[in-house]
XYZ file of C-alpha atoms in Angstrom:
570
model
C 107.330 126.592 190.383
C 106.142 130.154 189.924
C 106.214 130.595 193.695
C 109.812 129.363 193.875
C 110.813 131.729 191.080
C 109.178 134.630 192.919
C 111.277 133.815 195.981
C 114.592 134.364 194.170
C 114.659 138.191 194.572
C 113.822 137.720 198.258
C 116.440 135.043 198.894
C 119.347 136.774 197.137
C 119.725 139.627 199.712
C 119.337 137.163 202.579
C 121.930 134.805 201.128
C 124.421 137.586 200.542
C 126.561 138.284 197.537
C 128.569 135.044 197.839
C 125.908 132.913 199.494
C 127.501 133.380 202.902
C 124.242 134.431 204.547
C 121.736 132.193 206.275
C 119.694 131.731 203.112
C 122.600 130.596 200.934
C 121.739 126.913 200.837
C 118.058 127.708 200.292
C 118.903 130.045 197.401
C 120.976 127.320 195.733
C 118.093 124.843 196.095
C 115.661 127.363 194.614
C 117.961 128.124 191.666
C 118.408 124.433 190.922
C 114.674 123.898 191.184
C 113.974 126.725 188.761
C 116.672 125.675 186.292
C 115.552 122.033 186.209
C 111.777 121.899 186.850
C 110.216 118.459 187.274
C 106.543 119.289 187.544
C 104.552 117.771 184.707
C 102.063 120.601 184.368
C 104.609 123.439 184.473
C 105.905 124.832 181.199
C 109.685 125.358 181.592
C 111.215 128.815 181.359
C 113.375 129.723 178.326
C 116.566 127.696 178.167
C 118.966 130.646 178.373
C 117.277 131.862 181.542
C 117.537 128.402 183.086
C 121.231 128.235 182.137
C 121.770 131.574 183.891
C 120.059 130.285 187.049
C 122.163 127.127 186.914
C 125.358 129.146 186.488
C 124.391 131.279 189.474
C 123.863 128.138 191.575
C 127.267 126.777 190.529
C 128.976 130.072 191.431
C 127.367 130.098 194.887
C 128.394 126.476 195.444
C 131.996 127.276 194.495
C 132.017 130.101 197.071
C 130.596 127.740 199.681
C 133.320 125.191 198.816
C 136.008 127.782 199.488
C 134.597 128.278 202.987
C 134.594 124.487 203.511
C 130.932 124.314 204.470
C 129.693 120.774 205.328
C 128.088 119.030 202.334
C 129.285 121.735 199.921
C 131.190 119.318 197.604
C 128.084 117.209 197.004
C 125.915 120.257 196.302
C 128.508 121.621 193.864
C 128.777 118.266 192.090
C 125.006 118.064 191.713
C 124.812 121.669 190.486
C 127.481 120.987 187.880
C 125.789 117.901 186.443
C 122.428 119.674 186.235
C 124.129 122.621 184.521
C 125.837 120.252 182.079
C 122.413 118.939 181.083
C 121.197 122.459 180.273
C 124.348 123.229 178.286
C 123.814 120.009 176.340
C 120.276 121.062 175.406
C 121.681 124.408 174.237
C 124.168 122.687 171.938
C 127.151 123.942 173.951
C 128.816 120.556 173.899
C 132.338 121.479 175.001
C 130.997 123.267 178.058
C 128.598 120.409 178.817
C 131.478 117.898 178.686
C 133.612 120.052 180.948
C 130.835 120.568 183.525
C 129.989 116.851 183.645
C 133.641 115.890 184.006
C 134.148 118.468 186.744
C 131.125 117.071 188.571
C 132.849 113.672 188.645
C 136.068 115.207 189.978
C 134.841 117.539 192.754
C 137.197 116.969 195.739
C 135.656 115.296 198.784
C 132.310 114.760 197.045
C 130.543 111.457 197.612
C 129.086 110.700 194.204
C 125.961 108.576 194.182
C 125.695 105.903 191.464
C 122.812 107.875 189.890
C 124.880 111.047 189.626
C 127.915 109.191 188.291
C 125.788 107.448 185.663
C 124.100 110.706 184.701
C 127.461 112.457 184.272
C 128.512 109.701 181.872
C 125.176 109.959 180.044
C 125.505 113.723 179.489
C 129.142 113.393 178.447
C 128.264 110.646 175.954
C 125.641 112.804 174.240
C 127.918 115.851 174.244
C 130.858 113.885 172.828
C 128.607 112.573 170.066
C 127.578 116.159 169.340
C 131.289 116.959 168.944
C 131.681 114.014 166.498
C 133.922 112.149 168.934
C 132.067 108.895 168.349
C 134.559 106.440 169.828
C 134.792 108.320 173.137
C 131.008 108.771 173.166
C 130.423 105.021 172.798
C 132.780 104.146 175.644
C 131.127 106.739 177.895
C 127.607 105.618 176.939
C 128.438 102.030 177.869
C 129.774 103.256 181.220
C 126.496 105.038 181.866
C 124.469 101.908 181.092
C 126.684 99.780 183.323
C 126.504 102.165 186.292
C 122.725 102.566 186.030
C 122.487 98.785 185.979
C 124.142 98.664 189.409
C 121.689 101.147 191.014
C 119.171 99.487 193.305
C 115.556 100.625 192.736
C 115.302 102.236 196.145
C 118.532 104.166 195.642
C 117.705 105.689 192.262
C 117.554 109.479 192.044
C 114.759 110.088 189.533
C 115.926 113.622 188.827
C 119.188 112.225 187.457
C 118.074 110.068 184.564
C 117.357 106.362 184.459
C 118.581 103.102 183.000
C 116.157 103.589 180.109
C 117.607 107.040 179.416
C 121.102 105.546 179.367
C 120.053 102.826 176.920
C 118.453 105.432 174.694
C 121.646 107.520 174.773
C 123.719 104.445 173.900
C 121.421 103.651 170.963
C 121.491 107.245 169.730
C 125.300 107.381 169.863
C 125.517 104.083 167.936
C 123.253 105.551 165.273
C 125.398 108.695 165.052
C 128.431 106.441 164.587
C 126.751 104.747 161.599
C 126.151 101.464 163.417
C 122.435 101.427 162.708
C 121.763 97.724 163.194
C 123.389 97.739 166.647
C 121.528 100.939 167.452
C 118.181 99.338 166.629
C 118.969 96.360 168.875
C 119.615 98.694 171.821
C 116.468 100.716 171.056
C 114.475 97.484 171.159
C 115.940 96.671 174.602
C 115.053 100.147 175.804
C 111.497 99.952 174.466
C 111.012 96.604 176.186
C 112.337 98.009 179.472
C 109.941 100.961 179.271
C 106.978 98.692 178.528
C 107.664 96.705 181.683
C 107.607 99.747 183.984
C 104.552 100.487 186.164
C 102.043 102.868 184.580
C 102.966 105.678 186.959
C 106.610 105.535 185.877
C 105.624 105.193 182.225
C 103.696 108.442 182.474
C 106.674 110.170 184.069
C 108.915 108.880 181.264
C 106.415 109.584 178.469
C 108.786 111.964 176.665
C 111.618 109.446 176.768
C 109.298 106.639 175.649
C 108.036 108.740 172.745
C 111.581 109.604 171.701
C 112.698 105.964 171.894
C 109.855 104.640 169.751
C 110.246 107.449 167.205
C 113.992 106.912 166.876
C 113.443 103.157 166.719
C 111.028 103.603 163.812
C 113.581 105.854 162.072
C 116.334 103.252 162.491
C 114.130 100.405 161.275
C 113.236 102.479 158.231
C 116.950 103.017 157.506
C 117.465 99.236 157.657
C 114.539 98.587 155.315
C 112.564 96.781 158.031
C 109.434 98.686 157.116
C 106.809 96.414 158.682
C 108.544 96.565 162.063
C 108.961 100.318 161.664
C 105.219 100.681 161.091
C 104.509 98.685 164.261
C 106.886 100.880 166.304
C 105.419 104.021 164.752
C 101.861 102.971 165.525
C 102.851 102.270 169.140
C 104.417 105.713 169.374
C 101.330 107.412 167.917
C 99.136 105.647 170.442
C 101.467 106.670 173.253
C 101.689 110.313 172.178
C 97.988 110.894 171.550
C 96.896 114.487 172.140
C 97.692 114.745 175.848
C 101.475 114.286 175.781
C 102.169 117.129 173.294
C 100.078 119.480 175.422
C 101.962 118.549 178.582
C 105.364 118.355 176.904
C 105.590 120.837 173.999
C 108.971 119.443 172.934
C 107.263 116.235 171.793
C 105.414 118.098 169.044
C 108.555 118.079 166.904
C 109.138 114.405 167.680
C 105.556 113.597 166.698
C 105.928 115.389 163.366
C 109.175 113.536 162.585
C 107.563 110.248 163.598
C 104.658 110.818 161.209
C 107.071 111.498 158.347
C 108.986 108.268 158.994
C 105.751 106.335 159.374
C 104.403 107.687 156.075
C 107.541 106.600 154.200
C 107.369 103.131 155.738
C 103.680 102.748 154.938
C 104.430 103.703 151.355
C 107.224 101.129 151.247
C 104.737 98.449 152.366
C 102.388 99.628 149.563
C 99.725 100.923 151.924
C 99.567 104.091 149.838
C 96.234 105.461 151.008
C 97.308 105.324 154.646
C 100.742 106.679 153.704
C 99.064 109.686 152.104
C 96.836 110.286 155.127
C 99.822 110.038 157.466
C 101.903 112.403 155.325
C 99.026 114.903 155.270
C 98.845 114.691 159.054
C 102.613 115.258 159.239
C 102.254 118.419 157.134
C 99.450 119.652 159.381
C 101.492 118.981 162.532
C 104.477 120.805 161.056
C 102.335 123.819 160.216
C 101.009 123.831 163.784
C 104.412 123.749 165.476
C 104.487 126.618 167.974
C 106.812 129.543 167.495
C 110.195 128.986 169.047
C 110.414 125.230 168.473
C 113.861 123.871 167.784
C 113.247 123.436 164.055
C 115.039 126.205 162.171
C 113.298 127.854 159.224
C 110.549 125.265 158.828
C 112.955 122.611 157.594
C 110.750 119.847 158.951
C 107.763 121.199 157.014
C 109.813 120.955 153.824
C 110.606 117.303 154.607
C 106.919 116.587 155.259
C 105.825 118.274 152.012
C 108.350 116.220 150.041
C 107.022 113.033 151.649
C 103.430 113.970 150.804
C 104.297 114.880 147.198
C 106.037 111.545 146.697
C 103.005 109.548 147.771
C 100.614 111.717 145.777
C 102.738 110.936 142.725
C 102.497 107.206 143.420
C 98.715 107.540 143.706
C 98.541 109.459 140.387
C 96.977 112.417 142.226
C 98.861 114.735 139.902
C 96.907 117.931 140.503
C 97.393 117.674 144.259
C 101.007 116.636 143.796
C 101.803 119.691 141.688
C 100.223 122.021 144.240
C 102.329 120.472 147.009
C 105.523 120.639 144.942
C 104.903 124.294 144.117
C 104.444 125.029 147.811
C 107.628 123.103 148.557
C 109.579 125.154 146.009
C 108.259 128.391 147.522
C 109.255 127.257 151.004
C 112.662 126.006 149.810
C 113.320 129.363 148.108
C 112.641 131.130 151.384
C 114.966 128.772 153.229
C 117.678 129.117 150.576
C 117.492 132.917 150.699
C 118.187 132.784 154.442
C 120.838 130.024 154.355
C 121.952 129.366 150.756
C 124.726 126.915 151.609
C 122.456 124.752 153.754
C 119.223 124.907 151.781
C 120.362 125.567 148.193
C 120.614 121.819 147.435
C 117.158 121.276 148.965
C 115.771 123.868 146.552
C 117.574 122.148 143.659
C 115.871 118.832 144.477
C 112.467 120.524 144.778
C 112.903 122.310 141.435
C 113.887 119.132 139.594
C 110.827 117.341 140.993
C 108.581 120.246 139.948
C 110.070 120.029 136.447
C 108.649 116.500 136.189
C 105.199 117.946 136.825
C 105.725 120.517 134.054
C 106.795 117.769 131.650
C 103.837 115.574 132.554
C 101.452 118.494 132.021
C 102.903 119.276 128.576
C 104.749 122.397 129.711
C 108.123 121.576 128.213
C 109.567 125.088 128.275
C 108.613 125.429 131.937
C 110.345 122.133 132.700
C 113.529 123.342 130.988
C 113.519 126.663 132.853
C 113.039 125.021 136.237
C 115.676 122.344 135.542
C 118.233 124.978 134.532
C 117.733 126.651 137.910
C 118.288 123.299 139.594
C 121.517 122.749 137.643
C 122.898 126.142 138.637
C 122.140 125.519 142.301
C 123.973 122.203 142.140
C 126.937 123.891 140.452
C 127.228 126.230 143.438
C 126.929 123.283 145.824
C 129.643 121.353 143.955
C 131.966 124.312 144.439
C 131.627 123.818 148.209
C 131.384 120.023 148.420
C 132.125 118.115 145.182
C 131.932 114.677 146.777
C 128.359 115.141 147.965
C 126.849 117.026 145.041
C 128.629 115.996 141.827
C 126.412 112.886 141.442
C 123.321 115.084 141.804
C 124.691 117.595 139.301
C 125.237 114.777 136.796
C 121.726 113.437 137.357
C 120.129 116.845 136.900
C 122.213 117.588 133.779
C 120.968 114.298 132.315
C 117.384 115.355 133.065
C 118.073 118.728 131.449
C 119.387 116.986 128.339
C 116.197 114.935 128.017
C 113.969 117.981 128.502
C 115.934 120.121 126.038
C 115.734 117.347 123.443
C 111.973 117.129 123.841
C 111.799 120.890 123.238
C 113.919 120.667 120.081
C 116.959 122.386 121.610
C 119.330 119.714 120.356
C 122.667 121.519 120.751
C 121.878 122.296 124.371
C 120.750 118.710 124.889
C 124.078 117.403 123.530
C 126.072 119.781 125.747
C 124.149 118.888 128.911
C 124.239 115.158 128.144
C 127.967 115.285 127.423
C 128.727 117.039 130.699
C 126.547 114.558 132.615
C 128.422 111.655 131.011
C 131.827 113.213 131.716
C 131.049 113.684 135.418
C 129.598 110.169 135.688
C 132.635 108.587 134.051
C 134.936 110.391 136.459
C 132.901 109.344 139.494
C 132.672 105.729 138.372
C 136.404 105.706 137.692
C 136.982 106.765 141.290
C 134.436 104.380 142.789
C 135.102 101.185 140.830
C 132.707 99.048 138.808
C 129.464 99.779 140.625
C 128.351 102.676 138.418
C 128.693 101.171 134.937
C 124.938 100.819 134.600
C 124.631 104.544 135.286
C 127.275 105.269 132.654
C 125.218 103.226 130.188
C 122.111 105.268 131.035
C 123.991 108.529 130.454
C 125.395 107.186 127.173
C 121.877 106.466 125.930
C 120.725 109.971 126.906
C 123.650 111.575 125.073
C 123.149 109.232 122.118
C 119.507 110.275 121.730
C 120.490 113.940 121.844
C 123.177 113.408 119.171
C 120.761 111.421 117.032
C 118.224 114.258 117.089
C 121.057 116.706 116.325
C 121.768 114.540 113.208
C 125.187 113.484 114.464
C 124.391 109.880 113.658
C 127.880 108.354 113.820
C 128.550 109.825 117.264
C 125.086 108.719 118.395
C 125.799 105.185 117.202
C 129.107 105.195 119.093
C 127.240 106.101 122.310
C 124.688 103.326 121.828
C 127.373 100.741 120.994
C 129.344 101.578 124.141
C 126.163 101.412 126.223
C 125.383 98.007 124.717
C 128.880 96.740 125.526
C 128.696 97.905 129.143
C 125.280 96.352 129.690
C 126.348 93.048 128.154
C 129.327 92.925 130.513
C 127.063 93.582 133.492
C 124.629 90.868 132.392
C 127.435 88.345 131.992
C 128.928 89.216 135.384
C 125.711 89.042 137.435
C 121.937 88.987 137.291
C 120.920 89.900 133.715
C 117.320 90.826 134.549
C 117.911 94.416 135.822
C 119.753 95.319 132.604
C 117.621 93.564 129.965
C 115.348 96.533 129.241
C 118.285 98.936 129.006
C 120.081 96.633 126.586
C 117.019 96.349 124.346
C 116.625 100.155 124.328
C 120.287 100.653 123.433
C 120.121 98.104 120.601
C 116.935 99.578 119.132
C 118.394 103.082 119.221
C 121.644 101.805 117.690
C 119.724 100.250 114.794
C 118.027 103.562 114.026
C 121.270 105.523 114.325
C 123.202 103.206 111.996
C 120.407 103.311 109.436
C 120.387 107.099 109.542
C 124.184 107.199 109.252
C 124.076 104.973 106.139
C 121.520 107.304 104.536
C 123.638 110.388 105.269
C 126.772 108.802 103.784
C 124.887 107.835 100.616
C 123.478 111.344 100.283
C 127.032 112.705 100.549
C 128.362 110.284 97.957
C 130.342 108.159 100.408
C 129.337 104.557 99.536
C 132.256 102.978 101.425
C 131.293 104.777 104.657
C 127.669 103.791 104.047
C 128.722 100.170 103.594
C 130.633 100.277 106.887
C 127.498 101.506 108.667
C 125.435 98.776 106.988
C 127.966 96.164 108.085
C 127.626 97.287 111.740
C 123.856 97.184 111.343
C 123.916 93.641 109.990
C 126.216 92.528 112.830
C 123.737 94.041 115.286
C 120.968 91.775 113.966
C 123.087 88.744 114.862
C 123.203 89.675 118.526
C 119.890 91.499 118.993
C 116.775 89.281 118.695
C 114.518 92.323 118.405
C 111.878 92.668 115.709
C 112.364 96.401 115.287
C 116.140 95.984 114.813
C 115.663 93.341 112.125
C 112.973 95.413 110.416
C 115.254 98.473 110.446
C 118.062 96.391 108.942
C 115.932 95.021 106.096
C 114.425 98.406 105.233
C 117.814 100.197 105.398
C 119.508 97.689 103.091
C 116.587 97.847 100.652
C 116.569 101.635 100.724
C 120.338 101.792 100.116
C 120.187 99.469 97.112
C 117.276 101.324 95.560
C 119.050 104.668 95.931
C 122.522 103.692 94.682
C 122.841 100.071 93.653
C 125.848 100.747 91.427
C 127.744 102.353 94.305
C 126.621 100.533 97.429
C 126.783 96.934 96.180
C 130.465 97.112 95.099
C 131.272 99.099 98.238
C 129.674 96.384 100.354
C 131.742 93.724 98.585
C 134.938 95.742 99.041
C 134.202 96.363 102.721
C 133.061 92.881 103.735
C 134.355 90.546 101.027
C 130.834 89.137 100.853
C 128.029 89.342 98.281
C 125.087 91.648 98.914
C 122.803 90.007 101.544
C 120.073 87.800 100.057
C 117.482 88.788 102.668
C 117.116 92.266 101.118
C 114.153 92.903 98.819
C 113.263 95.933 96.774
C 110.745 98.298 98.292
C 107.415 98.555 96.422
């Protein structure tokens, strides 16, 4: 390849300015060879340089077409499709689509089935890159169908393959959100690649690696974790150490594969292997060579998050905190460079680090870090409310809990109230699916109000949470909501008892009796020992403190005599 590249300055003068000289056809062949190298052991030149060579070849072919040279239409058509491939790799999707379409429409060209199929393949990927999913799917199916009609002896290996077309079809399906169909096509493609002779498998090693990695990713998205682990293990065996050295572009694919594999291993509860795989993913991401197509170490951030998650599951808290601190540092660097893209990533990393602070008894540090996370989400909501309002609500709820633990009760009430307001609005827009989340936020706000000594408002929060959870339990499976209901009822018992005490202290026996009535009604529907104990002790305490006021007030409020289950304290 180096020798061909060295010939270019020699061939250009011979070919002439418009390729009219005797070396014109040879110059075009050399330019195409340099722009689309096929030698395994040759590292390709930078993409922009290859695009320039391809553009030069296309220009020469156009000039040759104008002079009506024999075979010129076919050479131009081939040059255009190879150029479209380079433009696709550069992310210049409109230009790639146009070049591929022009290749199909060159007058007097005799398109081979391989070239026709490859044009459809490139157009499908480019259309998907332009978010034109419906057109991309139609074009991808065309590519698969045309490749299927190519006889083995007629295939042009430089212009893709049936396996490449299947992979493109699967990838476009995934981009269109049709993950299950995508996985089915990936499985067909993987089976086709397995059946090829070893020599062809080696030539298609990059494609095979990509197919297995994307298959594992799709299986993970579908929750088919065991199958994803099998596909990931096959891909790791295929990649080994040789393929990344021969094909540097597979280093990024290998790192992404390891991340997906680690998550799937964790989901199958193989935590020790998940940790080892995540650590390997981090190492591979650190070792990615300069100039890889991963902007600003984003993939390293994903790998660090994966590792931290599994360290948390393994209770390796010291190691987890170190990884989360590194992740925050990296996310800050990314957010400084591209705040709109990476600000939310930093917010997630900060909120996770706050959990480490809380676990280590550093409450003030947890509050400081969570406040930063909240502010980042506020900025993100300003740009994209639909995507980030749920995260803002979640982080505000976390801030409320952490402020309450630090004794900052007014701040805890404010943060919890805002979290509840956002959640109510989102659930109102989305239907009934988020009522359990509303109940959670009600309990968080109720605890904050209880600690701020706003007992009546706290009780109102707990009562509404109890009502919501009871409705959910009656409408479906009660098991997921049983613990939340018990927590809401216990907290309600404490809040009502505190409210009764406050009313008695303020000389409001009728209000105290109303709180006691709600407490007694709670015991009828909550078979919890702590609720019943709180009821007995609250009634006894109220009678001891103001029997002349509370007993008549109880009778006026309920029309019933003072409960007989109450005994004097001491």
